[in-house]
């Protein structure tokens, strides 16, 4: 029954609009507008009456249209906002790092992520092998110098060959 009355109202509006559109061109447009507004007011009134009658007979119809709303009192407080994302970081300056000499690292002076400056010592290499090599070279230089000096003295006295003198000189200079 409810659906039939809505359909009747809509049909009446449609017929009125059809008649208004088919009327002669001489009819004033303001009169047409006034007539349509009057019909709209009448239809709105009928709709409100039907809704009120339905609300009295069937209260669930009005409950279906309402929604319960809750609220929370707004209080000032700390606002924490975090964004978690993934990505990669590309450095502006990539720096290749190498030691002056190979060896085993004995001590590290910086950690990953630390800010470092040019010339700063980052780690210490165990230098015991290098120290032994330096000591060997020092003794080799002393021997080569001694041999050279003796060969020079002999060469100055015109004793020995020139090849022996030049070999002694070359060994000293290389070491």
XYZ file of N, CA and C in Angstrom:
525
model
N 0.822 -1.187 0.000
C 0.000 0.000 0.000
C 0.870 1.256 0.000
N 1.950 1.215 0.739
C 2.870 2.336 0.824
C 3.477 2.611 -0.551
N 3.866 1.574 -1.243
C 4.487 1.710 -2.546
C 3.499 2.281 -3.562
N 2.228 1.870 -3.480
C 1.218 2.373 -4.427
C 1.008 3.870 -4.288
N 0.983 4.384 -3.057
C 0.752 5.818 -2.885
C 1.939 6.625 -3.398
N 3.172 6.111 -3.204
C 4.329 6.813 -3.756
C 4.284 6.806 -5.277
N 3.893 5.687 -5.832
C 3.803 5.593 -7.287
C 2.727 6.540 -7.837
N 1.599 6.629 -7.121
C 0.525 7.545 -7.553
C 1.013 8.986 -7.561
N 1.749 9.344 -6.542
C 2.254 10.714 -6.449
C 3.239 10.985 -7.574
N 4.159 10.057 -7.787
C 5.142 10.243 -8.851
C 4.468 10.281 -10.227
N 3.434 9.463 -10.398
C 2.715 9.453 -11.667
C 2.035 10.799 -11.898
N 1.446 11.353 -10.835
C 0.762 12.648 -10.947
C 1.760 13.745 -11.321
N 2.969 13.703 -10.725
C 3.996 14.697 -11.036
C 4.436 14.548 -12.485
N 4.596 13.306 -12.925
C 5.037 13.065 -14.294
C 3.996 13.550 -15.299
N 2.722 13.281 -15.018
C 1.643 13.726 -15.919
C 1.597 15.248 -15.955
N 1.755 15.871 -14.785
C 1.705 17.333 -14.737
C 2.875 17.922 -15.524
N 4.036 17.310 -15.417
C 5.194 17.804 -16.149
C 4.990 17.617 -17.644
N 4.377 16.494 -18.035
C 4.112 16.233 -19.446
C 3.114 17.232 -20.021
N 2.079 17.491 -19.272
C 1.067 18.460 -19.722
C 1.679 19.853 -19.813
N 2.512 20.181 -18.825
C 3.119 21.505 -18.833
C 4.058 21.656 -20.012
N 4.765 20.598 -20.370
C 5.712 20.697 -21.471
C 5.010 20.712 -22.825
N 3.828 20.097 -22.899
C 3.098 20.031 -24.165
C 2.191 21.244 -24.384
N 2.039 22.079 -23.413
C 1.139 23.228 -23.554
C 1.693 24.187 -24.595
N 0.891 25.067 -25.021
C 1.260 25.987 -26.107
C 2.412 26.889 -25.689
N 3.113 27.354 -26.667
C 4.279 28.172 -26.427
C 3.902 29.549 -25.919
N 2.657 29.921 -26.094
C 2.241 31.249 -25.667
C 2.088 31.348 -24.156
N 2.002 30.190 -23.448
C 1.827 30.214 -21.991
C 3.095 30.756 -21.352
N 2.952 31.525 -20.369
C 4.073 32.185 -19.701
C 4.888 31.175 -18.888
N 6.202 31.239 -18.997
C 7.082 30.314 -18.284
C 7.043 30.550 -16.776
N 6.863 31.760 -16.345
C 6.782 32.020 -14.900
C 5.535 31.386 -14.306
N 4.461 31.332 -15.064
C 3.235 30.689 -14.586
C 3.463 29.192 -14.464
N 4.193 28.615 -15.430
C 4.501 27.191 -15.373
C 5.346 26.882 -14.139
N 6.318 27.714 -13.868
C 7.194 27.516 -12.713
C 6.399 27.585 -11.421
N 5.520 28.549 -11.316
C 4.707 28.706 -10.110
C 3.818 27.482 -9.902
N 3.248 26.974 -10.988
C 2.363 25.809 -10.902
C 3.140 24.576 -10.449
N 4.364 24.365 -10.998
C 5.170 23.219 -10.604
C 5.619 23.299 -9.152
N 5.942 24.499 -8.688
C 6.336 24.668 -7.285
C 5.166 24.354 -6.364
N 3.970 24.739 -6.774
C 2.768 24.459 -5.980
C 2.559 22.951 -5.879
N 2.739 22.248 -7.008
C 2.576 20.798 -7.007
C 3.646 20.139 -6.131
N 4.845 20.678 -6.181
C 5.934 20.138 -5.370
C 5.624 20.285 -3.890
N 5.091 21.410 -3.494
C 4.730 21.651 -2.095
C 3.648 20.684 -1.649
N 2.658 20.476 -2.511
C 1.573 19.543 -2.172
C 2.112 18.125 -2.006
N 2.973 17.717 -2.920
C 3.531 16.361 -2.868
C 4.397 16.196 -1.617
N 5.206 17.201 -1.288
C 6.044 17.130 -0.077
C 5.177 16.990 1.160
N 4.086 17.709 1.210
C 3.164 17.613 2.351
C 2.572 16.224 2.461
N 2.176 15.644 1.323
C 1.608 14.295 1.342
C 2.650 13.281 1.795
N 3.894 13.457 1.353
C 4.968 12.538 1.771
C 5.164 12.602 3.276
N 5.169 13.794 3.845
C 5.353 13.944 5.291
C 4.204 13.312 6.062
N 2.976 13.461 5.560
C 1.819 12.839 6.228
C 1.955 11.322 6.222
N 2.311 10.749 5.070
C 2.473 9.299 4.971
C 3.581 8.787 5.877
N 4.693 9.518 5.949
C 5.785 9.107 6.832
C 5.359 9.141 8.289
N 4.594 10.152 8.675
C 4.114 10.242 10.060
C 3.178 9.085 10.377
N 2.259 8.756 9.441
C 1.336 7.634 9.657
C 2.105 6.320 9.779
N 3.105 6.137 8.920
C 3.904 4.917 8.982
C 4.686 4.837 10.286
N 5.185 5.959 10.779
C 5.928 5.968 12.037
C 5.030 5.572 13.197
N 3.754 5.971 13.158
C 2.815 5.608 14.230
C 2.458 4.128 14.176
N 2.287 3.604 12.973
C 1.886 2.197 12.852
C 3.074 1.245 12.964
N 4.216 1.630 12.470
C 5.388 0.748 12.485
C 6.603 1.544 12.971
N 6.912 1.528 14.279
C 8.013 2.330 14.820
C 9.400 1.886 14.324
N 9.539 0.669 13.821
C 10.845 0.182 13.350
C 11.294 0.912 12.087
N 10.351 1.460 11.345
C 10.701 2.191 10.132
C 11.546 3.414 10.484
N 11.166 4.127 11.546
C 11.938 5.309 11.935
C 13.263 4.914 12.578
N 13.329 3.764 13.295
C 14.575 3.331 13.914
C 15.612 2.961 12.856
N 15.129 2.472 11.731
C 16.056 2.088 10.680
C 16.793 3.298 10.126
N 16.181 4.455 10.212
C 16.798 5.659 9.679
C 17.736 6.330 10.682
N 17.584 6.051 11.929
C 18.428 6.714 12.929
C 19.650 5.857 13.222
N 20.705 6.521 13.633
C 21.945 5.835 14.009
C 22.408 6.421 15.330
N 22.868 5.526 16.194
C 23.405 5.986 17.469
C 24.841 6.442 17.263
N 25.171 7.550 17.892
C 26.496 8.138 17.732
C 27.119 8.294 19.107
N 28.392 7.891 19.233
C 29.112 8.077 20.482
C 30.091 9.233 20.340
N 30.590 9.724 21.445
C 31.557 10.812 21.391
C 32.576 10.643 22.492
N 33.700 11.273 22.306
C 34.776 11.275 23.280
C 35.210 12.719 23.482
N 35.403 13.076 24.732
C 35.821 14.435 25.031
C 37.256 14.644 24.568
N 37.491 15.738 23.914
C 38.826 16.054 23.399
C 39.620 16.740 24.506
N 40.816 16.186 24.770
C 41.683 16.760 25.801
C 43.046 17.035 25.182
N 43.713 18.085 25.612
C 45.067 18.336 25.087
C 46.025 17.258 25.583
N 46.938 16.852 24.713
C 47.912 15.836 25.078
C 49.024 15.764 24.046
N 49.959 14.893 24.303
C 51.094 14.723 23.411
C 50.639 13.978 22.158
N 51.070 14.483 21.013
C 50.695 13.881 19.734
C 51.929 13.242 19.129
N 51.966 11.919 19.130
C 53.082 11.186 18.543
C 52.658 10.672 17.187
N 53.473 10.979 16.198
C 53.160 10.550 14.836
C 54.430 9.956 14.239
N 54.370 8.700 13.879
C 55.540 8.018 13.350
C 55.226 7.456 11.978
N 56.215 7.492 11.135
C 56.104 6.861 9.819
C 57.216 5.829 9.737
N 56.862 4.626 9.350
C 57.846 3.574 9.207
C 57.919 3.213 7.732
N 59.112 3.239 7.186
C 59.267 2.987 5.766
C 60.553 2.221 5.514
N 60.691 1.719 4.317
C 61.910 1.033 3.916
C 62.522 1.785 2.754
N 63.811 1.668 2.629
C 64.467 2.350 1.520
C 65.951 2.061 1.517
N 66.642 2.732 0.659
C 68.096 2.592 0.594
C 68.716 3.978 0.572
N 69.922 4.057 1.087
C 70.635 5.327 1.176
C 71.833 5.256 0.245
N 71.997 6.279 -0.554
C 73.142 6.337 -1.454
C 73.995 7.525 -1.038
N 75.272 7.257 -0.788
C 76.179 8.304 -0.328
C 76.559 9.225 -1.482
N 76.796 10.475 -1.164
C 77.239 11.437 -2.169
C 78.682 11.136 -2.552
N 79.510 10.893 -1.555
C 80.923 10.588 -1.793
C 81.208 9.175 -1.299
N 81.540 8.275 -2.221
C 81.966 6.925 -1.838
C 83.480 6.945 -1.697
N 83.944 6.401 -0.602
C 85.375 6.458 -0.314
C 85.902 5.039 -0.202
N 86.956 4.761 -0.960
C 87.626 3.474 -0.861
C 88.702 3.600 0.220
N 88.745 2.653 1.094
C 89.656 2.691 2.229
C 90.600 1.506 2.137
N 91.886 1.776 2.275
C 92.857 0.682 2.269
C 94.016 1.050 3.197
N 94.682 0.023 3.642
C 95.819 0.234 4.534
C 97.079 0.454 3.708
N 98.056 1.137 4.292
C 99.332 1.358 3.603
C 100.083 0.041 3.454
N 99.901 -0.847 4.412
C 100.554 -2.145 4.340
C 99.601 -3.214 4.863
N 99.714 -4.439 4.351
C 98.808 -5.495 4.807
C 99.171 -5.964 6.207
N 98.178 -6.540 6.887
C 98.428 -7.060 8.222
C 97.131 -7.378 8.925
N 97.251 -7.826 10.149
C 96.100 -8.176 10.965
C 95.728 -6.974 11.824
N 94.438 -6.626 11.845
C 93.976 -5.483 12.644
C 94.023 -5.859 14.115
N 94.727 -5.055 14.893
C 94.865 -5.340 16.322
C 93.938 -4.483 17.174
N 93.527 -3.300 16.667
C 92.659 -2.426 17.446
C 91.828 -1.556 16.496
N 90.544 -1.340 16.847
C 89.641 -0.513 16.040
C 89.245 0.698 16.879
N 89.387 1.904 16.303
C 89.118 3.146 17.040
C 87.768 3.774 16.708
N 87.053 3.261 15.715
C 85.748 3.830 15.370
C 84.757 2.698 15.152
N 83.476 3.070 15.179
C 82.413 2.080 14.986
C 81.624 2.420 13.731
N 80.852 1.478 13.272
C 80.019 1.693 12.088
C 79.024 2.814 12.379
N 78.926 3.761 11.469
C 78.003 4.883 11.617
C 78.626 6.114 12.240
N 79.853 6.009 12.793
C 80.523 7.173 13.380
C 80.923 8.159 12.280
N 80.921 9.427 12.627
C 81.401 10.454 11.700
C 82.916 10.531 11.842
N 83.618 10.417 10.738
C 85.074 10.461 10.764
C 85.566 11.586 9.869
N 86.808 12.019 10.111
C 87.396 13.115 9.344
C 88.627 12.618 8.615
N 89.029 13.380 7.639
C 90.205 13.031 6.852
C 91.429 12.992 7.767
N 92.218 11.938 7.656
C 93.434 11.802 8.444
C 93.235 11.120 9.784
N 91.992 10.861 10.182
C 91.724 10.234 11.476
C 92.091 8.751 11.414
N 92.721 8.246 12.468
C 93.087 6.831 12.537
C 91.847 6.022 12.883
N 91.512 5.071 12.022
C 90.320 4.260 12.234
C 90.644 2.930 12.898
N 91.820 2.370 12.566
C 92.213 1.075 13.123
C 93.735 0.981 13.147
N 94.247 0.049 13.946
C 95.686 -0.167 14.032
C 95.975 -1.591 13.567
N 96.987 -1.724 12.713
C 97.385 -3.029 12.197
C 98.558 -3.541 13.026
N 98.568 -4.837 13.291
C 99.679 -5.459 14.029
C 100.945 -5.295 13.185
N 101.898 -4.536 13.683
C 103.083 -4.176 12.900
C 104.329 -4.974 13.280
N 104.198 -6.054 13.992
C 105.385 -6.815 14.410
C 106.125 -7.391 13.203
N 105.420 -7.840 12.175
C 106.059 -8.367 10.970
C 106.808 -7.266 10.233
N 106.207 -6.089 10.167
C 106.852 -4.958 9.492
C 108.109 -4.532 10.235
N 108.053 -4.530 11.564
C 109.222 -4.150 12.366
C 110.368 -5.127 12.117
N 110.060 -6.422 12.039
C 111.106 -7.417 11.766
C 111.702 -7.193 10.374
N 110.851 -6.900 9.382
C 111.356 -6.636 8.031
C 112.251 -5.405 7.999
N 111.884 -4.377 8.737
C 112.699 -3.160 8.793
C 114.049 -3.461 9.434
N 114.040 -4.257 10.491
C 115.305 -4.619 11.146
C 116.212 -5.398 10.186
N 115.622 -6.312 9.415
C 116.407 -7.070 8.440
C 116.999 -6.145 7.383
N 116.181 -5.177 6.913
C 116.672 -4.239 5.905
C 117.797 -3.364 6.460
N 117.688 -2.956 7.725
C 118.757 -2.137 8.330
C 120.075 -2.904 8.371
N 119.984 -4.171 8.763
C 121.232 -4.957 8.823
C 121.774 -5.201 7.416
N 120.888 -5.381 6.443
C 121.343 -5.566 5.055
C 122.002 -4.290 4.531
N 121.458 -3.137 4.884
C 122.056 -1.862 4.461
C 123.442 -1.689 5.084
N 123.572 -2.046 6.361
C 124.875 -1.929 7.029
C 125.912 -2.811 6.339
N 125.498 -4.041 5.993
C 126.415 -4.951 5.306
C 126.774 -4.420 3.922
N 125.776 -3.953 3.177
C 126.030 -3.434 1.830
C 126.928 -2.207 1.884
N 126.732 -1.341 2.888
C 127.561 -0.147 3.032
C 129.001 -0.546 3.346
N 129.166 -1.505 4.228
C 130.509 -1.975 4.581
C 131.207 -2.570 3.358
N 130.497 -3.426 2.610
C 131.081 -4.041 1.406
C 131.435 -2.971 0.396
N 130.557 -1.993 0.216
C 130.823 -0.909 -0.749
C 132.059 -0.121 -0.349
N 132.129 0.257 0.922
C 133.298 1.030 1.386
C 134.597 0.253 1.172
N 134.588 -1.027 1.421
C 135.805 -1.837 1.230
C 136.156 -1.954 -0.260
N 135.113 -2.170 -1.083
C 135.375 -2.261 -2.519
C 135.876 -0.928 -3.056
N 135.361 0.167 -2.510
C 135.804 1.494 -2.949
C 137.269 1.707 -2.574
N 137.602 1.336 -1.344
C 139.007 1.466 -0.905
C 139.930 0.630 -1.802
N 139.480 -0.579 -2.118
C 140.296 -1.427 -2.994
C 140.380 -0.832 -4.406
N 139.283 -0.304 -4.901
C 139.253 0.282 -6.251
C 140.146 1.519 -6.309
N 140.120 2.310 -5.224
C 140.980 3.489 -5.176
C 142.458 3.083 -5.189
N 142.783 1.923 -4.653
C 144.158 1.428 -4.633
C 144.466 0.595 -5.887
N 143.526 0.588 -6.813
C 143.655 -0.135 -8.071
C 143.763 -1.650 -7.844
N 142.997 -2.103 -6.815
C 142.941 -3.532 -6.522
C 141.511 -3.993 -6.796
N 141.313 -5.137 -7.406
C 139.986 -5.663 -7.698
C 139.490 -5.198 -9.050
N 138.333 -5.714 -9.391
C 137.771 -5.368 -10.694
C 136.730 -4.266 -10.554
N 136.491 -3.642 -11.689
C 135.485 -2.577 -11.718
C 134.090 -3.165 -11.506
N 133.849 -4.365 -11.963
C 132.539 -5.026 -11.825
C 132.217 -5.243 -10.358
N 133.197 -5.690 -9.578
C 132.972 -5.898 -8.147
C 132.611 -4.574 -7.468
N 133.306 -3.517 -7.846
C 133.025 -2.192 -7.272
C 131.619 -1.725 -7.633
N 131.255 -1.861 -8.903
C 129.929 -1.405 -9.344
C 128.799 -2.239 -8.725
N 129.008 -3.524 -8.550
C 127.993 -4.377 -7.895
C 127.803 -3.950 -6.439
N 128.830 -3.673 -5.727
C 128.746 -3.254 -4.328
C 128.004 -1.910 -4.233
N 128.333 -1.003 -5.155
C 127.673 0.307 -5.170
C 126.186 0.161 -5.471
N 125.850 -0.678 -6.451
C 124.447 -0.901 -6.831
C 123.649 -1.519 -5.669
N 124.221 -2.524 -4.996
C 123.543 -3.155 -3.842
C 123.250 -2.124 -2.754
N 124.194 -1.286 -2.460
C 124.011 -0.268 -1.412
C 122.889 0.698 -1.786
N 122.921 1.193 -3.032
C 121.912 2.152 -3.474
C 120.510 1.539 -3.518
N 120.404 0.272 -3.926
C 119.092 -0.383 -3.970
C 118.500 -0.564 -2.584
N 119.337 -0.910 -1.623
C 118.817 -1.111 -0.273
C 118.518 0.230 0.382
